[in-house]
Tab-separated table of C-alpha atoms in Angstrom:
chain	number	residue	atom	x	y	z
Q	22	UNK	CA	-4.140	173.412	199.691
Q	23	UNK	CA	-6.747	175.142	197.554
Q	24	UNK	CA	-9.607	173.320	199.271
Q	25	UNK	CA	-8.201	174.288	202.684
Q	26	UNK	CA	-8.067	177.960	201.714
Q	27	UNK	CA	-11.565	177.751	200.279
Q	28	UNK	CA	-12.929	176.249	203.508
Q	29	UNK	CA	-11.186	178.922	205.547
Q	30	UNK	CA	-12.580	181.649	203.313
Q	31	UNK	CA	-16.089	180.166	203.495
Q	32	UNK	CA	-15.959	179.931	207.287
Q	33	UNK	CA	-14.678	183.509	207.442
Q	34	UNK	CA	-17.589	184.747	205.325
Q	35	UNK	CA	-20.025	182.766	207.469
Q	36	UNK	CA	-18.531	184.294	210.596
Q	37	UNK	CA	-18.795	187.799	209.136
Q	38	UNK	CA	-22.410	187.311	208.141
Q	39	UNK	CA	-23.189	185.999	211.616
Q	40	UNK	CA	-21.519	188.988	213.222
Q	41	UNK	CA	-23.452	191.399	211.043
Q	42	UNK	CA	-26.718	189.877	212.228
Q	43	UNK	CA	-26.320	191.038	215.828
Q	44	UNK	CA	-27.888	194.317	216.903
Q	45	UNK	CA	-25.514	195.022	219.794
Q	46	UNK	CA	-21.814	194.206	219.550
Q	47	UNK	CA	-19.849	192.695	222.407
Q	48	UNK	CA	-18.506	196.138	223.365
Q	49	UNK	CA	-22.003	197.664	223.456
Q	50	UNK	CA	-22.179	199.485	220.121
Q	51	UNK	CA	-25.504	199.326	218.273
Q	52	UNK	CA	-25.489	198.041	214.696
Q	53	UNK	CA	-28.423	199.958	213.238
Q	54	UNK	CA	-28.940	202.624	210.618
Q	55	UNK	CA	-31.831	204.960	209.834
Q	56	UNK	CA	-33.124	205.407	206.315
Q	57	UNK	CA	-35.645	207.723	204.674
Q	58	UNK	CA	-35.789	210.078	207.629
Q	59	UNK	CA	-38.346	212.732	206.718
Q	60	UNK	CA	-36.990	215.384	209.052
Q	61	UNK	CA	-34.248	217.621	207.753
Q	62	UNK	CA	-30.714	217.063	208.944
Q	63	UNK	CA	-30.730	220.643	210.180
Q	64	UNK	CA	-32.594	219.390	213.265
Q	65	UNK	CA	-29.256	218.002	214.439
Q	66	UNK	CA	-27.788	221.518	214.284
Q	67	UNK	CA	-30.461	222.715	216.709
Q	68	UNK	CA	-29.017	220.362	219.319
Q	69	UNK	CA	-25.456	221.199	218.291
Q	70	UNK	CA	-24.011	220.367	221.714
Q	71	UNK	CA	-25.145	216.730	221.604
Q	72	UNK	CA	-24.126	216.475	217.962
Q	73	UNK	CA	-20.600	217.635	218.774
Q	74	UNK	CA	-20.336	215.273	221.736
Q	75	UNK	CA	-21.461	212.271	219.683
Q	76	UNK	CA	-18.848	212.876	216.985
Q	77	UNK	CA	-15.783	210.691	216.831
Q	78	UNK	CA	-12.493	212.129	218.014
Q	79	UNK	CA	-11.057	212.627	214.540
Q	80	UNK	CA	-14.063	214.692	213.446
Q	81	UNK	CA	-14.167	216.576	216.738
Q	82	UNK	CA	-10.487	217.541	216.515
Q	83	UNK	CA	-10.972	218.598	212.884
Q	84	UNK	CA	-13.804	220.916	213.940
Q	85	UNK	CA	-11.766	222.148	216.912
Q	86	UNK	CA	-8.769	223.102	214.755
Q	87	UNK	CA	-10.903	224.455	211.923
Q	88	UNK	CA	-12.917	226.684	214.279
Q	89	UNK	CA	-9.828	228.449	215.621
Q	90	UNK	CA	-7.894	228.625	212.355
Q	91	UNK	CA	-10.994	229.767	210.484
Q	92	UNK	CA	-11.799	232.539	212.953
Q	93	UNK	CA	-8.182	233.738	213.016
Q	94	UNK	CA	-7.999	233.857	209.227
Q	95	UNK	CA	-11.430	235.512	208.871
Q	96	UNK	CA	-10.603	238.301	211.299
Q	97	UNK	CA	-7.161	238.554	209.729
Q	98	UNK	CA	-8.885	239.392	206.454
Q	99	UNK	CA	-11.077	241.954	208.227
Q	100	UNK	CA	-8.044	243.617	209.816
Q	101	UNK	CA	-6.365	243.697	206.410
Q	102	UNK	CA	-9.489	245.315	204.910
Q	103	UNK	CA	-9.511	247.938	207.677
Q	104	UNK	CA	-5.843	248.723	207.042
Q	105	UNK	CA	-6.464	248.806	203.272
Q	106	UNK	CA	-9.428	251.176	203.524
Q	107	UNK	CA	-7.603	253.448	205.941
Q	108	UNK	CA	-4.546	253.351	203.644
Q	109	UNK	CA	-2.233	252.116	206.399
Q	110	UNK	CA	-0.363	249.643	204.190
Q	111	UNK	CA	3.172	250.457	202.934
Q	112	UNK	CA	1.988	250.272	199.326
Q	113	UNK	CA	0.068	253.522	199.857
Q	114	UNK	CA	3.231	255.331	201.035
Q	115	UNK	CA	1.614	256.921	204.121
Q	116	UNK	CA	3.122	260.159	205.387
Q	117	UNK	CA	5.209	260.448	208.547
Q	118	UNK	CA	2.320	262.109	210.406
Q	119	UNK	CA	-0.140	259.344	209.376
Q	120	UNK	CA	-1.619	257.456	212.333
Q	121	UNK	CA	-2.760	253.955	211.315
Q	122	UNK	CA	-5.720	252.125	212.811
Q	123	UNK	CA	-3.405	249.267	213.814
Q	124	UNK	CA	0.292	249.739	214.266
Q	125	UNK	CA	2.719	247.600	212.250
Q	126	UNK	CA	0.284	245.870	209.890
Q	127	UNK	CA	2.229	245.615	206.642
Q	128	UNK	CA	0.246	242.934	204.808
Q	129	UNK	CA	-2.008	239.896	205.092
Q	130	UNK	CA	0.498	237.900	207.153
Q	131	UNK	CA	0.901	240.591	209.785
Q	132	UNK	CA	-2.900	241.037	209.842
Q	133	UNK	CA	-3.297	237.301	210.508
Q	134	UNK	CA	-0.735	237.472	213.327
Q	135	UNK	CA	-2.547	240.432	214.886
Q	136	UNK	CA	-5.851	238.514	214.668
Q	137	UNK	CA	-4.270	235.530	216.440
Q	138	UNK	CA	-2.744	237.747	219.159
Q	139	UNK	CA	-6.063	239.488	219.728
Q	140	UNK	CA	-8.240	236.370	219.964
Q	141	UNK	CA	-5.960	234.361	222.224
Q	142	UNK	CA	-4.965	237.494	224.219
Q	143	UNK	CA	-1.239	236.993	223.733
Q	144	UNK	CA	-0.525	240.724	223.466
Q	145	UNK	CA	3.109	240.974	222.398
Q	146	UNK	CA	2.808	244.779	222.290
Q	147	UNK	CA	4.381	245.180	218.851
Q	148	UNK	CA	1.026	245.500	217.071
Q	149	UNK	CA	-1.783	247.411	218.733
Q	150	UNK	CA	-4.981	249.301	217.951
Q	151	UNK	CA	-4.894	253.103	218.042
Q	152	UNK	CA	-7.716	255.516	218.759
Q	153	UNK	CA	-7.637	256.778	215.180
Q	154	UNK	CA	-10.707	254.888	213.843
Q	155	UNK	CA	-13.817	253.537	215.582
Q	156	UNK	CA	-14.073	250.660	213.117
Q	157	UNK	CA	-10.920	249.049	214.464
Q	158	UNK	CA	-12.100	249.454	218.067
Q	159	UNK	CA	-15.462	247.855	217.273
Q	160	UNK	CA	-13.766	244.985	215.430
Q	161	UNK	CA	-11.417	244.444	218.383
Q	162	UNK	CA	-14.345	244.189	220.816
Q	163	UNK	CA	-16.331	241.894	218.524
Q	164	UNK	CA	-13.407	239.517	217.976
Q	165	UNK	CA	-12.616	239.373	221.692
Q	166	UNK	CA	-16.217	238.433	222.573
Q	167	UNK	CA	-16.530	235.906	219.753
Q	168	UNK	CA	-13.136	234.407	220.661
Q	169	UNK	CA	-14.285	233.805	224.244
Q	170	UNK	CA	-17.442	232.081	222.967
Q	171	UNK	CA	-15.532	229.827	220.556
Q	172	UNK	CA	-12.932	229.004	223.189
Q	173	UNK	CA	-15.556	228.174	225.827
Q	174	UNK	CA	-17.650	226.012	223.497
Q	175	UNK	CA	-14.840	224.026	221.916
Q	176	UNK	CA	-12.806	223.516	225.097
Q	177	UNK	CA	-15.994	222.610	226.963
Q	178	UNK	CA	-16.874	220.030	224.302
Q	179	UNK	CA	-13.414	218.472	224.557
Q	180	UNK	CA	-13.618	218.350	228.361
Q	181	UNK	CA	-17.164	216.949	228.307
Q	182	UNK	CA	-16.212	214.163	225.904
Q	183	UNK	CA	-13.167	213.223	227.984
Q	184	UNK	CA	-15.209	213.085	231.184
Q	185	UNK	CA	-18.224	211.260	229.728
Q	186	UNK	CA	-19.320	208.255	231.761
Q	187	UNK	CA	-19.237	206.264	228.529
Q	188	UNK	CA	-15.504	205.873	229.087
Q	189	UNK	CA	-16.152	204.523	232.594
Q	190	UNK	CA	-18.238	201.803	231.018
Q	191	UNK	CA	-15.141	200.444	229.288
Q	192	UNK	CA	-13.840	199.260	232.675
Q	193	UNK	CA	-16.932	197.069	233.149
Q	194	UNK	CA	-16.576	193.726	231.412
Q	195	UNK	CA	-18.874	190.780	230.801
Q	196	UNK	CA	-17.911	187.168	230.274
Q	197	UNK	CA	-17.349	186.088	226.693
Q	198	UNK	CA	-20.007	183.382	226.940
Q	199	UNK	CA	-23.179	182.780	228.877
Q	200	UNK	CA	-23.714	179.337	230.398
Q	201	UNK	CA	-26.752	177.251	231.296
Q	202	UNK	CA	-26.567	174.901	234.281
Q	203	UNK	CA	-28.302	174.088	237.555
Q	204	UNK	CA	-28.066	176.588	240.404
Q	205	UNK	CA	-29.936	176.052	243.650
Q	206	UNK	CA	-31.817	173.128	242.125
Q	207	UNK	CA	-33.104	175.266	239.253
Q	208	UNK	CA	-31.988	175.510	235.671
Q	209	UNK	CA	-30.443	178.959	235.145
Q	210	UNK	CA	-28.704	181.022	232.511
Q	211	UNK	CA	-25.606	182.568	234.086
Q	212	UNK	CA	-23.416	185.505	233.064
Q	213	UNK	CA	-20.356	186.849	234.838
Q	214	UNK	CA	-19.683	190.594	235.112
Q	215	UNK	CA	-16.698	192.378	236.672
Q	216	UNK	CA	-15.694	195.896	237.647
Q	217	UNK	CA	-12.053	196.481	236.717
Q	218	UNK	CA	-11.754	199.538	238.978
Q	219	UNK	CA	-11.771	199.627	242.757
Q	220	UNK	CA	-14.207	202.550	242.707
Q	221	UNK	CA	-17.823	201.396	242.889
Q	222	UNK	CA	-20.850	201.923	240.706
Q	223	UNK	CA	-23.564	203.269	242.976
Q	224	UNK	CA	-27.126	202.001	242.642
Q	225	UNK	CA	-26.276	199.418	239.992
Q	226	UNK	CA	-29.142	197.603	238.288
Q	227	UNK	CA	-28.917	194.647	235.881
Q	228	UNK	CA	-31.585	193.587	233.404
Q	229	UNK	CA	-31.842	192.023	229.965
Q	230	UNK	CA	-33.810	192.030	226.723
Q	231	UNK	CA	-34.293	189.043	224.433
Q	232	UNK	CA	-34.502	190.147	220.804
Q	233	UNK	CA	-36.135	187.749	218.376
Q	234	UNK	CA	-38.521	187.626	215.444
Q	235	UNK	CA	-42.094	186.726	216.434
Q	236	UNK	CA	-45.335	186.240	214.541
Q	237	UNK	CA	-48.477	187.513	216.219
Q	238	UNK	CA	-51.789	185.568	216.147
Q	239	UNK	CA	-52.938	188.101	213.551
Q	240	UNK	CA	-50.110	187.058	211.242
Q	241	UNK	CA	-47.943	190.162	211.747
Q	242	UNK	CA	-44.179	189.549	211.722
Q	243	UNK	CA	-42.321	191.606	214.317
Q	244	UNK	CA	-38.564	191.832	213.826
Q	245	UNK	CA	-36.495	192.603	216.934
Q	246	UNK	CA	-39.398	191.903	219.262
Q	247	UNK	CA	-38.230	192.624	222.816
Q	248	UNK	CA	-38.926	190.308	225.747
Q	249	UNK	CA	-37.921	191.251	229.290
Q	250	UNK	CA	-35.375	188.966	230.938
Q	251	UNK	CA	-35.110	189.213	234.705
Q	252	UNK	CA	-31.639	188.653	236.136
Q	253	UNK	CA	-31.007	187.886	239.778
Q	254	UNK	CA	-27.949	188.140	242.008
Q	255	UNK	CA	-27.767	186.290	245.300
Q	256	UNK	CA	-27.418	189.622	247.104
Q	257	UNK	CA	-30.331	191.152	245.137
Q	258	UNK	CA	-30.338	192.877	241.756
Q	259	UNK	CA	-30.651	196.375	243.235
Q	260	UNK	CA	-27.788	198.431	244.761
Q	261	UNK	CA	-25.113	195.865	244.039
Q	262	UNK	CA	-21.896	195.816	246.058
Q	263	UNK	CA	-19.888	195.704	242.869
Q	264	UNK	CA	-16.351	195.417	244.241
Q	265	UNK	CA	-15.670	191.868	242.992
Q	266	UNK	CA	-16.928	189.921	239.967
Q	267	UNK	CA	-20.555	188.883	240.220
Q	268	UNK	CA	-22.419	186.019	238.610
Q	269	UNK	CA	-25.892	187.058	237.541
Q	270	UNK	CA	-28.424	184.418	236.582
Q	271	UNK	CA	-31.835	184.120	234.978
Q	272	UNK	CA	-34.088	181.344	236.272
Q	273	UNK	CA	-35.465	179.292	233.385
Q	274	UNK	CA	-38.984	178.593	234.602
Q	275	UNK	CA	-42.290	178.232	232.777
Q	276	UNK	CA	-42.466	181.998	232.244
Q	277	UNK	CA	-39.011	182.187	230.704
Q	278	UNK	CA	-38.567	182.367	226.905
Q	279	UNK	CA	-35.776	179.765	227.293
Q	280	UNK	CA	-38.155	177.194	228.800
Q	281	UNK	CA	-38.946	175.419	225.524
Q	282	UNK	CA	-35.315	175.404	224.357
Q	283	UNK	CA	-33.074	172.366	224.721
Q	284	UNK	CA	-29.390	171.613	224.437
Q	285	UNK	CA	-29.945	169.971	221.033
Q	286	UNK	CA	-32.006	172.838	219.594
Q	287	UNK	CA	-30.215	175.827	221.122
Q	288	UNK	CA	-27.975	176.516	218.116
Q	289	UNK	CA	-31.012	176.386	215.824
Q	290	UNK	CA	-32.683	179.267	217.647
Q	291	UNK	CA	-32.667	182.811	216.295
Q	292	UNK	CA	-32.331	185.268	219.178
Q	293	UNK	CA	-30.000	187.811	220.716
Q	294	UNK	CA	-29.768	188.330	224.452
Q	295	UNK	CA	-28.815	191.915	225.321
Q	296	UNK	CA	-27.678	192.532	228.905
Q	297	UNK	CA	-27.648	196.001	230.476
Q	298	UNK	CA	-25.928	197.317	233.586
Q	299	UNK	CA	-26.945	200.789	234.774
Q	300	UNK	CA	-25.163	202.617	237.560
Q	301	UNK	CA	-23.835	205.897	238.872
Q	302	UNK	CA	-20.105	206.600	238.757
Q	303	UNK	CA	-18.852	207.162	242.290
Q	304	UNK	CA	-16.218	209.743	241.293
Q	305	UNK	CA	-18.372	212.006	239.086
Q	306	UNK	CA	-21.971	211.098	240.071
Q	307	UNK	CA	-22.728	210.652	236.363
Q	308	UNK	CA	-24.896	207.761	235.230
Q	309	UNK	CA	-23.531	205.205	232.794
Q	310	UNK	CA	-24.819	202.147	231.005
Q	311	UNK	CA	-22.860	199.076	229.946
Q	312	UNK	CA	-24.226	196.767	227.253
Q	313	UNK	CA	-23.267	193.475	225.705
Q	314	UNK	CA	-25.052	190.731	223.814
Q	315	UNK	CA	-25.055	186.970	223.375
Q	316	UNK	CA	-26.188	184.979	220.354
Q	317	UNK	CA	-26.981	181.212	220.462
Q	318	UNK	CA	-23.395	180.266	219.554
Q	319	UNK	CA	-22.198	182.136	222.657
Q	320	UNK	CA	-24.536	180.340	225.084
Q	321	UNK	CA	-22.968	177.110	226.418
Q	322	UNK	CA	-25.415	174.491	227.704
Q	323	UNK	CA	-24.130	172.286	230.507
Q	324	UNK	CA	-21.306	174.481	231.792
Q	325	UNK	CA	-20.586	176.661	234.802
Q	326	UNK	CA	-17.957	179.334	235.434
Q	327	UNK	CA	-14.672	178.412	237.061
Q	328	UNK	CA	-13.901	179.921	240.506
Q	329	UNK	CA	-12.235	183.315	240.292
Q	330	UNK	CA	-11.979	184.673	243.865
Q	331	UNK	CA	-9.552	183.243	246.409
Q	332	UNK	CA	-8.066	184.270	249.756
Q	333	UNK	CA	-4.330	184.561	250.255
Q	334	UNK	CA	-2.362	183.608	253.352
Q	335	UNK	CA	-2.009	187.270	254.208
Q	336	UNK	CA	-5.799	187.576	254.472
Q	337	UNK	CA	-6.298	189.450	251.200
Q	338	UNK	CA	-8.858	188.548	248.589
Q	339	UNK	CA	-7.441	187.907	245.127
Q	340	UNK	CA	-9.348	187.941	241.844
Q	341	UNK	CA	-7.779	185.879	239.066
Q	342	UNK	CA	-9.091	187.275	235.796
Q	343	UNK	CA	-7.424	184.473	233.883
Q	344	UNK	CA	-10.435	182.347	234.852
Q	345	UNK	CA	-12.960	185.104	234.247
Q	346	UNK	CA	-14.502	183.547	231.112
Q	347	UNK	CA	-13.286	180.007	231.739
Q	348	UNK	CA	-16.051	177.410	231.916
Q	349	UNK	CA	-16.249	173.889	233.344
Q	350	UNK	CA	-18.571	171.168	232.062
Q	351	UNK	CA	-21.141	169.966	234.618
Q	352	UNK	CA	-24.032	167.520	234.560
Q	353	UNK	CA	-27.089	169.439	233.395
Q	354	UNK	CA	-30.572	168.397	232.203
Q	355	UNK	CA	-30.822	168.774	228.458
Q	356	UNK	CA	-34.009	170.874	228.766
Q	357	UNK	CA	-35.904	172.765	231.440
Q	358	UNK	CA	-39.105	170.888	230.669
Q	359	UNK	CA	-37.456	167.581	231.590
Q	360	UNK	CA	-36.125	168.997	234.865
Q	361	UNK	CA	-39.517	170.232	235.990
Q	362	UNK	CA	-41.216	166.983	234.928
Q	363	UNK	CA	-38.686	165.061	237.009
Q	364	UNK	CA	-39.399	167.292	239.995
Q	365	UNK	CA	-43.147	166.855	239.591
Q	366	UNK	CA	-42.769	163.073	239.392
Q	367	UNK	CA	-40.707	163.016	242.587
Q	368	UNK	CA	-43.244	165.266	244.300
Q	369	UNK	CA	-46.072	162.898	243.369
Q	370	UNK	CA	-44.134	159.945	244.756
Q	371	UNK	CA	-43.807	161.708	248.092
Q	372	UNK	CA	-47.581	162.153	248.352
Q	373	UNK	CA	-48.101	158.402	249.001
Q	374	UNK	CA	-48.196	157.080	252.608
Q	375	UNK	CA	-47.269	153.606	253.884
Q	376	UNK	CA	-49.524	151.878	256.454
Q	377	UNK	CA	-47.450	149.378	258.455
Q	378	UNK	CA	-50.649	147.718	259.846
Q	379	UNK	CA	-51.999	146.897	256.448
Q	380	UNK	CA	-51.704	143.175	255.603
Q	381	UNK	CA	-52.600	141.840	252.234
Q	382	UNK	CA	-54.593	138.638	252.648
Q	383	UNK	CA	-55.183	136.260	249.778
Q	384	UNK	CA	-58.766	135.156	249.188
Q	385	UNK	CA	-59.322	131.859	247.462
Q	386	UNK	CA	-62.129	131.961	244.992
Q	387	UNK	CA	-64.351	128.832	244.765
Q	388	UNK	CA	-67.090	128.226	242.319
Q	389	UNK	CA	-70.317	127.284	244.158
Q	390	UNK	CA	-72.555	127.637	241.209
Q	391	UNK	CA	-74.940	124.832	240.814
Q	392	UNK	CA	-76.777	123.968	237.717
């Protein structure tokens, strides 16, 4: 029992370490951090709009609530100070003929309520500013203007985050694994992608980056070196008609970084394939990008994807997402080099020509040498 738990714990730690190694998670988040940044963090306050939008919801809602509560309490203190200086509070025992700056402010609580009513323009009519002092009128104008600014900024930030195209990207899904098999007589790496909404992505474009560690001829080690990976769709990789799941594929030819890999050595490789899908949301005309990644353990050699689209008796097309990431084993060359060598050998065989009129005659050799 102890050995079983130890093996499970060891495999769990190995799985965690392997997951930490990837730069892009399966849902598209980037696993990277910046250290020793020389620029001050105040540069992020210059672009405060982007900073607010990039915050997580819990931090954004904390700022949203704090901004309103803080402004209400701050102006509540200012209204209390105005009433205190003008001696409008009951503790000063004002005379019957005394006209306060703000009617019915009896303490800090009533000053806070008046600040809230002023900034959100509730206007119950019980507390109001009089024409007795210019300070109260100026403070009323200043709070009204500042309240509109705070309301516009914070509500706009909430609306912008809700309507960001990043949320649209969550309805675009990639297959759990990539597969390598023959397609059209060529060895290809295939990935399946699907749009879970009926609304289209306009002008969609798919491409990939292979991240690996390389050593230059000068001896320099480059971590996360990026190599372009061209993906192709049968209908073209530009302006995709993305209404049903598509299978994108990369042709493993002599220019491909996968050309020298084989089925036996694939798991020994150290790379990460990042796939991107860019498009424009049809409903909002906002651009969005979907990302995912595949490590060697998630690339299956010798498999293809199971069929997913069928046609019903009523003439409708049905997509069965139960088979979306399902794979089927197929006969596949164990390396691209072997496939192309086999093709070259067959091509050389076809270059020979048979001559039906050619007859091989045997010549008897006699020795006529005389001594």
